[in-house]
mmCIF file of C-alpha atoms in Angstrom:
data_model
loop_
_atom_site.group_PDB
_atom_site.id
_atom_site.type_symbol
_atom_site.label_atom_id
_atom_site.label_comp_id
_atom_site.label_asym_id
_atom_site.label_seq_id
_atom_site.Cartn_x
_atom_site.Cartn_y
_atom_site.Cartn_z
ATOM 1 C CA UNK Z 1 0.000 0.000 0.000
ATOM 2 C CA UNK Z 2 1.037 3.593 -0.593
ATOM 3 C CA UNK Z 3 0.320 6.056 2.195
ATOM 4 C CA UNK Z 4 -0.535 9.679 1.612
ATOM 5 C CA UNK Z 5 -1.701 11.944 4.450
ATOM 6 C CA UNK Z 6 -2.249 8.897 6.697
ATOM 7 C CA UNK Z 7 -4.909 7.428 4.345
ATOM 8 C CA UNK Z 8 -3.983 4.174 2.606
ATOM 9 C CA UNK Z 9 -4.303 3.999 -1.160
ATOM 10 C CA UNK Z 10 -5.354 0.521 -2.180
ATOM 11 C CA UNK Z 11 -3.676 -0.764 -5.334
ATOM 12 C CA UNK Z 12 -5.245 -4.210 -5.420
ATOM 13 C CA UNK Z 13 -8.282 -6.138 -4.316
ATOM 14 C CA UNK Z 14 -8.559 -9.736 -3.183
ATOM 15 C CA UNK Z 15 -10.865 -11.625 -5.538
ATOM 16 C CA UNK Z 16 -12.481 -14.915 -4.591
ATOM 17 C CA UNK Z 17 -12.925 -17.123 -7.659
ATOM 18 C CA UNK Z 18 -15.747 -19.657 -7.760
ATOM 19 C CA UNK Z 19 -17.375 -21.905 -10.322
ATOM 20 C CA UNK Z 20 -21.000 -22.354 -11.372
ATOM 21 C CA UNK Z 21 -21.809 -24.798 -14.158
ATOM 22 C CA UNK Z 22 -18.253 -24.901 -15.463
ATOM 23 C CA UNK Z 23 -17.875 -21.098 -15.625
ATOM 24 C CA UNK Z 24 -15.499 -19.240 -13.303
ATOM 25 C CA UNK Z 25 -16.747 -16.032 -11.650
ATOM 26 C CA UNK Z 26 -15.133 -13.636 -9.214
ATOM 27 C CA UNK Z 27 -16.258 -11.470 -6.336
ATOM 28 C CA UNK Z 28 -14.641 -9.150 -3.831
ATOM 29 C CA UNK Z 29 -13.398 -11.520 -1.117
ATOM 30 C CA UNK Z 30 -14.290 -8.902 1.513
ATOM 31 C CA UNK Z 31 -17.969 -9.611 0.811
ATOM 32 C CA UNK Z 32 -17.577 -13.263 1.793
ATOM 33 C CA UNK Z 33 -18.001 -14.069 5.476
ATOM 34 C CA UNK Z 34 -17.285 -17.765 5.019
ATOM 35 C CA UNK Z 35 -17.678 -20.748 2.723
ATOM 36 C CA UNK Z 36 -20.150 -23.357 3.901
ATOM 37 C CA UNK Z 37 -21.988 -26.432 2.706
ATOM 38 C CA UNK Z 38 -25.079 -25.463 0.756
ATOM 39 C CA UNK Z 39 -28.648 -26.007 1.919
ATOM 40 C CA UNK Z 40 -31.760 -26.589 -0.216
ATOM 41 C CA UNK Z 41 -33.093 -23.057 0.344
ATOM 42 C CA UNK Z 42 -29.814 -21.308 -0.571
ATOM 43 C CA UNK Z 43 -29.885 -18.900 -3.501
ATOM 44 C CA UNK Z 44 -29.360 -20.222 -7.018
ATOM 45 C CA UNK Z 45 -28.914 -17.602 -9.747
ATOM 46 C CA UNK Z 46 -30.093 -18.922 -13.134
ATOM 47 C CA UNK Z 47 -28.190 -16.140 -14.910
ATOM 48 C CA UNK Z 48 -24.905 -17.632 -13.709
ATOM 49 C CA UNK Z 49 -25.747 -20.966 -15.316
ATOM 50 C CA UNK Z 50 -27.022 -24.342 -14.126
ATOM 51 C CA UNK Z 51 -25.274 -25.813 -11.119
ATOM 52 C CA UNK Z 52 -23.520 -29.138 -11.593
ATOM 53 C CA UNK Z 53 -23.298 -30.005 -7.900
ATOM 54 C CA UNK Z 54 -24.090 -26.915 -5.869
ATOM 55 C CA UNK Z 55 -22.481 -28.411 -2.795
ATOM 56 C CA UNK Z 56 -20.916 -25.194 -1.495
ATOM 57 C CA UNK Z 57 -22.296 -21.791 -0.560
ATOM 58 C CA UNK Z 58 -20.710 -18.374 -0.340
ATOM 59 C CA UNK Z 59 -22.047 -16.763 2.835
ATOM 60 C CA UNK Z 60 -22.236 -12.970 2.826
ATOM 61 C CA UNK Z 61 -23.742 -10.156 4.863
ATOM 62 C CA UNK Z 62 -26.941 -8.423 3.778
ATOM 63 C CA UNK Z 63 -28.981 -5.709 5.505
ATOM 64 C CA UNK Z 64 -31.439 -8.449 6.553
ATOM 65 C CA UNK Z 65 -28.818 -10.947 7.783
ATOM 66 C CA UNK Z 66 -26.783 -13.573 5.976
ATOM 67 C CA UNK Z 67 -27.185 -14.493 2.320
ATOM 68 C CA UNK Z 68 -26.093 -17.839 0.865
ATOM 69 C CA UNK Z 69 -25.223 -18.314 -2.810
ATOM 70 C CA UNK Z 70 -24.894 -21.903 -4.059
ATOM 71 C CA UNK Z 71 -21.782 -22.612 -6.101
ATOM 72 C CA UNK Z 72 -20.143 -25.727 -7.516
ATOM 73 C CA UNK Z 73 -16.568 -25.089 -6.411
ATOM 74 C CA UNK Z 74 -14.226 -22.543 -4.875
ATOM 75 C CA UNK Z 75 -11.174 -21.844 -7.037
ATOM 76 C CA UNK Z 76 -9.265 -19.678 -4.577
ATOM 77 C CA UNK Z 77 -8.486 -16.120 -3.549
ATOM 78 C CA UNK Z 78 -5.779 -13.952 -4.993
ATOM 79 C CA UNK Z 79 -4.850 -10.280 -5.084
ATOM 80 C CA UNK Z 80 -5.521 -8.529 -8.370
ATOM 81 C CA UNK Z 81 -4.322 -5.022 -9.291
ATOM 82 C CA UNK Z 82 -7.278 -2.658 -9.455
ATOM 83 C CA UNK Z 83 -6.026 -1.332 -12.800
ATOM 84 C CA UNK Z 84 -6.762 -4.781 -14.297
ATOM 85 C CA UNK Z 85 -10.481 -4.630 -13.394
ATOM 86 C CA UNK Z 86 -13.027 -3.216 -15.834
ATOM 87 C CA UNK Z 87 -16.535 -1.988 -15.120
ATOM 88 C CA UNK Z 88 -19.266 -3.187 -17.438
ATOM 89 C CA UNK Z 89 -20.873 -0.394 -19.420
ATOM 90 C CA UNK Z 90 -24.616 -0.032 -18.943
ATOM 91 C CA UNK Z 91 -25.127 -0.616 -22.665
ATOM 92 C CA UNK Z 92 -23.771 -4.170 -22.183
ATOM 93 C CA UNK Z 93 -27.209 -5.115 -20.845
ATOM 94 C CA UNK Z 94 -25.711 -7.361 -18.162
ATOM 95 C CA UNK Z 95 -27.593 -8.351 -15.024
ATOM 96 C CA UNK Z 96 -27.461 -5.819 -12.193
ATOM 97 C CA UNK Z 97 -25.225 -8.114 -10.121
ATOM 98 C CA UNK Z 98 -22.569 -8.233 -12.894
ATOM 99 C CA UNK Z 99 -20.356 -5.315 -11.929
ATOM 100 C CA UNK Z 100 -17.255 -5.847 -14.014
ATOM 101 C CA UNK Z 101 -14.781 -8.139 -15.671
ATOM 102 C CA UNK Z 102 -11.233 -9.279 -15.037
ATOM 103 C CA UNK Z 103 -9.123 -10.668 -17.859
ATOM 104 C CA UNK Z 104 -7.338 -13.658 -16.324
ATOM 105 C CA UNK Z 105 -4.652 -14.227 -18.956
ATOM 106 C CA UNK Z 106 -6.874 -14.895 -22.002
ATOM 107 C CA UNK Z 107 -10.030 -15.871 -20.079
ATOM 108 C CA UNK Z 108 -12.527 -13.154 -19.047
ATOM 109 C CA UNK Z 109 -13.943 -13.582 -15.542
ATOM 110 C CA UNK Z 110 -17.267 -11.915 -14.742
ATOM 111 C CA UNK Z 111 -17.197 -10.089 -11.411
ATOM 112 C CA UNK Z 112 -20.406 -10.121 -9.404
ATOM 113 C CA UNK Z 113 -21.766 -8.332 -6.361
ATOM 114 C CA UNK Z 114 -23.123 -10.939 -3.940
ATOM 115 C CA UNK Z 115 -25.695 -8.710 -2.232
ATOM 116 C CA UNK Z 116 -27.047 -7.630 -5.614
ATOM 117 C CA UNK Z 117 -27.583 -11.303 -6.575
ATOM 118 C CA UNK Z 118 -30.260 -11.453 -3.851
ATOM 119 C CA UNK Z 119 -31.862 -8.198 -4.997
ATOM 120 C CA UNK Z 120 -31.927 -9.403 -8.619
ATOM 121 C CA UNK Z 121 -33.765 -12.569 -7.545
ATOM 122 C CA UNK Z 122 -36.271 -10.631 -5.449
ATOM 123 C CA UNK Z 123 -34.856 -12.084 -2.235
ATOM 124 C CA UNK Z 124 -33.786 -9.151 -0.094
#
């Protein structure tokens, strides 16, 4: 980190990579409270694709308590320079929870906001 006037300037963000239906997605790891086993009533987001197993859940904080998003697998956490993240333009017509993209070598990774996944499914 670079410090200027006692305020840290953040150069990178920790992304948590997870898989749904064979597709890798990313989210800000700070949103994730823990990784747990999934339960039948946990959130499934059709826009992310069909789950193959759905045996894990990303647990995150919402204004109403904890949210749980079913995922197939956790691929890890790693720091990514902020300059390598791209916001999605509104004209892209992406779902409201799709907030950006990260180009991981040659493979684009959609970045999602976990709380917004609940809002998009009408579960808030």
